[in-house]
PDB file of C-alpha atoms in Angstrom:
ATOM      1  CA  MET K   1      88.193 114.152   3.534  1.00 61.00           C
ATOM      2  CA  ALA K   2      84.580 115.842   2.707  1.00 74.00           C
ATOM      3  CA  THR K   3      82.304 117.481   5.320  1.00 82.00           C
ATOM      4  CA  ARG K   4      79.272 115.611   5.962  1.00 83.00           C
ATOM      5  CA  THR K   5      76.018 117.837   6.877  1.00 87.00           C
ATOM      6  CA  ALA K   6      74.100 116.729   9.913  1.00 83.00           C
ATOM      7  CA  ALA K   7      71.244 115.020   7.677  1.00 83.00           C
ATOM      8  CA  GLN K   8      74.273 112.840   6.141  1.00 80.00           C
ATOM      9  CA  ARG K   9      75.488 111.947   9.601  1.00 77.00           C
ATOM     10  CA  ARG K  10      72.043 110.681  10.542  1.00 75.00           C
ATOM     11  CA  GLN K  11      71.675 108.728   7.581  1.00 75.00           C
ATOM     12  CA  ASP K  12      74.582 106.986   8.418  1.00 71.00           C
ATOM     13  CA  ALA K  13      73.533 106.427  11.849  1.00 69.00           C
ATOM     14  CA  ARG K  14      70.623 104.728  10.611  1.00 68.00           C
ATOM     15  CA  VAL K  15      72.341 102.346   8.349  1.00 67.00           C
ATOM     16  CA  ALA K  16      75.080 101.719  11.434  1.00 70.00           C
ATOM     17  CA  TYR K  17      71.956 100.642  13.599  1.00 75.00           C
ATOM     18  CA  ASP K  18      69.760  98.622  11.374  1.00 78.00           C
ATOM     19  CA  ALA K  19      68.905  95.482  13.471  1.00 77.00           C
ATOM     20  CA  TYR K  20      68.354  93.371  10.584  1.00 78.00           C
ATOM     21  CA  LEU K  21      72.023  93.483   9.761  1.00 79.00           C
ATOM     22  CA  ALA K  22      74.269  90.798  11.615  1.00 78.00           C
ATOM     23  CA  THR K  23      76.603  93.422  12.670  1.00 80.00           C
ATOM     24  CA  CYS K  24      74.522  95.952  14.339  1.00 80.00           C
ATOM     25  CA  PRO K  25      75.238  96.702  17.849  1.00 82.00           C
ATOM     26  CA  ALA K  26      71.304  97.485  18.388  1.00 82.00           C
ATOM     27  CA  ARG K  27      70.757  93.476  17.608  1.00 83.00           C
ATOM     28  CA  THR K  28      72.861  92.497  20.581  1.00 84.00           C
ATOM     29  CA  LEU K  29      71.133  94.670  22.889  1.00 85.00           C
ATOM     30  CA  LEU K  30      67.989  93.501  21.525  1.00 87.00           C
ATOM     31  CA  ASP K  31      68.943  89.885  22.359  1.00 87.00           C
ATOM     32  CA  ARG K  32      70.132  90.997  25.882  1.00 87.00           C
ATOM     33  CA  ILE K  33      66.481  92.431  26.638  1.00 88.00           C
ATOM     34  CA  SER K  34      64.973  89.604  25.110  1.00 88.00           C
ATOM     35  CA  ASP K  35      66.114  87.360  27.389  1.00 89.00           C
ATOM     36  CA  LYS K  36      63.410  85.672  29.857  1.00 89.00           C
ATOM     37  CA  TRP K  37      65.381  86.514  32.920  1.00 95.00           C
ATOM     38  CA  VAL K  38      66.130  89.975  31.925  1.00 94.00           C
ATOM     39  CA  SER K  39      62.542  90.875  31.229  1.00 91.00           C
ATOM     40  CA  LEU K  40      61.272  89.238  34.435  1.00 92.00           C
ATOM     41  CA  LEU K  41      63.889  91.007  36.695  1.00 95.00           C
ATOM     42  CA  LEU K  42      63.139  94.497  35.219  1.00 95.00           C
ATOM     43  CA  ASN K  43      59.363  93.773  36.007  1.00 92.00           C
ATOM     44  CA  ALA K  44      60.399  92.551  39.222  1.00 95.00           C
ATOM     45  CA  LEU K  45      62.722  95.689  40.002  1.00 97.00           C
ATOM     46  CA  ALA K  46      59.764  98.306  38.653  1.00 95.00           C
ATOM     47  CA  GLY K  47      58.567  98.541  42.256  1.00 92.00           C
ATOM     48  CA  GLY K  48      61.661  99.808  43.538  1.00 95.00           C
ATOM     49  CA  PRO K  49      64.633  98.662  45.279  1.00 96.00           C
ATOM     50  CA  GLN K  50      64.862  94.903  46.164  1.00 96.00           C
ATOM     51  CA  ARG K  51      67.514  92.531  47.932  1.00 95.00           C
ATOM     52  CA  TYR K  52      69.087  89.517  46.054  1.00 93.00           C
ATOM     53  CA  SER K  53      66.994  87.640  48.399  1.00 92.00           C
ATOM     54  CA  ASP K  54      63.670  89.078  47.314  1.00 95.00           C
ATOM     55  CA  LEU K  55      64.531  89.061  43.761  1.00 96.00           C
ATOM     56  CA  SER K  56      65.366  85.148  43.928  1.00 94.00           C
ATOM     57  CA  ARG K  57      61.633  84.662  45.766  1.00 95.00           C
ATOM     58  CA  THR K  58      59.983  86.760  43.335  1.00 95.00           C
ATOM     59  CA  VAL K  59      61.388  85.168  40.066  1.00 94.00           C
ATOM     60  CA  ALA K  60      60.360  81.701  40.696  1.00 93.00           C
ATOM     61  CA  GLY K  61      62.920  78.877  38.931  1.00 94.00           C
ATOM     62  CA  VAL K  62      66.112  81.472  38.333  1.00 94.00           C
ATOM     63  CA  SER K  63      69.088  79.836  39.989  1.00 95.00           C
ATOM     64  CA  GLN K  64      71.413  81.532  41.829  1.00 95.00           C
ATOM     65  CA  LYS K  65      73.898  81.158  39.299  1.00 96.00           C
ATOM     66  CA  MET K  66      71.523  82.932  36.600  1.00 96.00           C
ATOM     67  CA  LEU K  67      70.146  85.859  39.123  1.00 96.00           C
ATOM     68  CA  THR K  68      73.902  86.664  39.778  1.00 96.00           C
ATOM     69  CA  GLN K  69      75.077  86.596  36.023  1.00 96.00           C
ATOM     70  CA  THR K  70      71.780  88.476  34.952  1.00 96.00           C
ATOM     71  CA  LEU K  71      72.242  91.129  37.611  1.00 97.00           C
ATOM     72  CA  ARG K  72      75.651  91.679  36.563  1.00 96.00           C
ATOM     73  CA  SER K  73      74.767  92.077  33.142  1.00 95.00           C
ATOM     74  CA  LEU K  74      71.820  94.816  33.589  1.00 96.00           C
ATOM     75  CA  GLU K  75      74.481  96.560  36.128  1.00 97.00           C
ATOM     76  CA  ARG K  76      76.716  96.521  33.377  1.00 95.00           C
ATOM     77  CA  ASP K  77      74.332  97.861  30.344  1.00 94.00           C
ATOM     78  CA  GLY K  78      73.563 100.545  32.751  1.00 96.00           C
ATOM     79  CA  LEU K  79      69.673  99.373  33.385  1.00 97.00           C
ATOM     80  CA  VAL K  80      70.283  98.106  36.821  1.00 98.00           C
ATOM     81  CA  SER K  81      72.367  99.756  39.922  1.00 98.00           C
ATOM     82  CA  ARG K  82      73.918  98.037  43.101  1.00 96.00           C
ATOM     83  CA  THR K  83      74.001  99.573  46.212  1.00 95.00           C
ATOM     84  CA  VAL K  84      75.863  98.175  49.276  1.00 93.00           C
ATOM     85  CA  THR K  85      75.057  99.194  52.524  1.00 90.00           C
ATOM     86  CA  PRO K  86      77.528  98.593  54.969  1.00 90.00           C
ATOM     87  CA  SER K  87      75.729  96.698  57.947  1.00 88.00           C
ATOM     88  CA  VAL K  88      75.872  93.396  59.832  1.00 87.00           C
ATOM     89  CA  PRO K  89      75.151  91.489  57.438  1.00 87.00           C
ATOM     90  CA  VAL K  90      75.926  93.687  54.698  1.00 87.00           C
ATOM     91  CA  ARG K  91      72.925  95.170  52.828  1.00 89.00           C
ATOM     92  CA  VAL K  92      72.894  94.611  48.933  1.00 92.00           C
ATOM     93  CA  ASP K  93      70.113  96.373  46.953  1.00 95.00           C
ATOM     94  CA  TYR K  94      69.316  96.399  43.141  1.00 97.00           C
ATOM     95  CA  GLU K  95      67.252  99.164  41.369  1.00 97.00           C
ATOM     96  CA  LEU K  96      66.500 100.318  38.104  1.00 98.00           C
ATOM     97  CA  THR K  97      68.374 103.104  36.694  1.00 98.00           C
ATOM     98  CA  PRO K  98      66.619 106.000  34.534  1.00 97.00           C
ATOM     99  CA  LEU K  99      67.547 104.242  32.028  1.00 96.00           C
ATOM    100  CA  GLY K 100      65.892 100.438  33.111  1.00 96.00           C
ATOM    101  CA  VAL K 101      63.032 102.644  34.183  1.00 97.00           C
ATOM    102  CA  SER K 102      62.340 104.027  30.323  1.00 96.00           C
ATOM    103  CA  LEU K 103      62.683 100.411  29.409  1.00 95.00           C
ATOM    104  CA  LEU K 104      59.501  99.109  31.919  1.00 94.00           C
ATOM    105  CA  PRO K 105      56.601 100.307  29.320  1.00 94.00           C
ATOM    106  CA  VAL K 106      57.888  97.761  26.440  1.00 91.00           C
ATOM    107  CA  MET K 107      58.545  95.372  29.187  1.00 89.00           C
ATOM    108  CA  ARG K 108      55.340  95.590  30.522  1.00 89.00           C
ATOM    109  CA  ALA K 109      54.118  95.525  27.517  1.00 91.00           C
ATOM    110  CA  ILE K 110      55.291  92.178  26.545  1.00 89.00           C
ATOM    111  CA  LYS K 111      54.562  90.636  30.010  1.00 87.00           C
ATOM    112  CA  ASP K 112      50.958  92.067  29.899  1.00 92.00           C
ATOM    113  CA  TRP K 113      50.441  90.900  26.429  1.00 93.00           C
ATOM    114  CA  ALA K 114      52.372  87.362  27.407  1.00 92.00           C
ATOM    115  CA  GLU K 115      49.380  86.743  30.289  1.00 93.00           C
ATOM    116  CA  THR K 116      46.323  88.008  28.094  1.00 96.00           C
ATOM    117  CA  HIS K 117      47.129  85.612  25.114  1.00 96.00           C
ATOM    118  CA  ILE K 118      48.945  82.982  26.475  1.00 95.00           C
ATOM    119  CA  GLU K 119      45.464  80.774  26.082  1.00 97.00           C
ATOM    120  CA  GLU K 120      45.378  81.495  22.429  1.00 97.00           C
ATOM    121  CA  VAL K 121      49.150  80.734  21.698  1.00 96.00           C
ATOM    122  CA  ALA K 122      48.636  77.432  24.058  1.00 96.00           C
ATOM    123  CA  ALA K 123      45.917  76.737  21.620  1.00 97.00           C
ATOM    124  CA  ALA K 124      47.498  77.633  18.380  1.00 97.00           C
ATOM    125  CA  GLN K 125      50.273  75.252  19.295  1.00 96.00           C
ATOM    126  CA  GLU K 126      48.167  72.493  20.102  1.00 95.00           C
ATOM    127  CA  ALA K 127      46.260  72.425  16.831  1.00 95.00           C
ATOM    128  CA  TYR K 128      49.274  73.101  15.095  1.00 94.00           C
ATOM    129  CA  ASP K 129      51.025  70.032  16.705  1.00 93.00           C
ATOM    130  CA  ALA K 130      48.217  68.182  16.095  1.00 92.00           C
ATOM    131  CA  GLN K 131      47.851  68.727  12.311  1.00 90.00           C
ATOM    132  CA  VAL K 132      51.673  67.973  12.199  1.00 89.00           C
ATOM    133  CA  ASN K 133      51.180  64.693  13.780  1.00 87.00           C
ATOM    134  CA  THR K 134      48.476  63.726  11.534  1.00 85.00           C
ATOM    135  CA  GLN K 135      49.140  64.966   8.479  1.00 82.00           C
ATOM    136  CA  GLY K 136      53.520  65.154   8.583  1.00 71.00           C
ATOM    137  CA  ARG K 137      55.345  68.118   7.996  1.00 65.00           C
ATOM    138  CA  HIS K 138      56.335  68.515   4.092  1.00 58.00           C
ATOM    139  CA  SER K 139      58.272  71.884   3.583  1.00 55.00           C
TER     140      SER K 139
END
């Protein structure tokens, strides 16, 4: 087997992690971080450690099942850590890991963009729906 140069190995890595390819692991990660509960929980944890009940109150609409599943998956992905403090009752805190903190600028930017442009998007949706309802969709 021939020895590969560092440049060849870097090129191989670029091809292996091409998110446009269905088999790319980066695509799986993009799917994970684009989940609404993931983005909301990461932003909610930006201020520091929080208890489960605090997160449940902060992120309106998340069920206990989804909150638990999402926190577990974020912990598995290395984005959130879970700390159990022995007390009565037991205290469990969740906080961002350094890897999770490194994702915050992206998540904050998406949240800020959504909050800034929601009215424009809603207006575009209404205009599109009105056009489709009057003309029908022919494609």
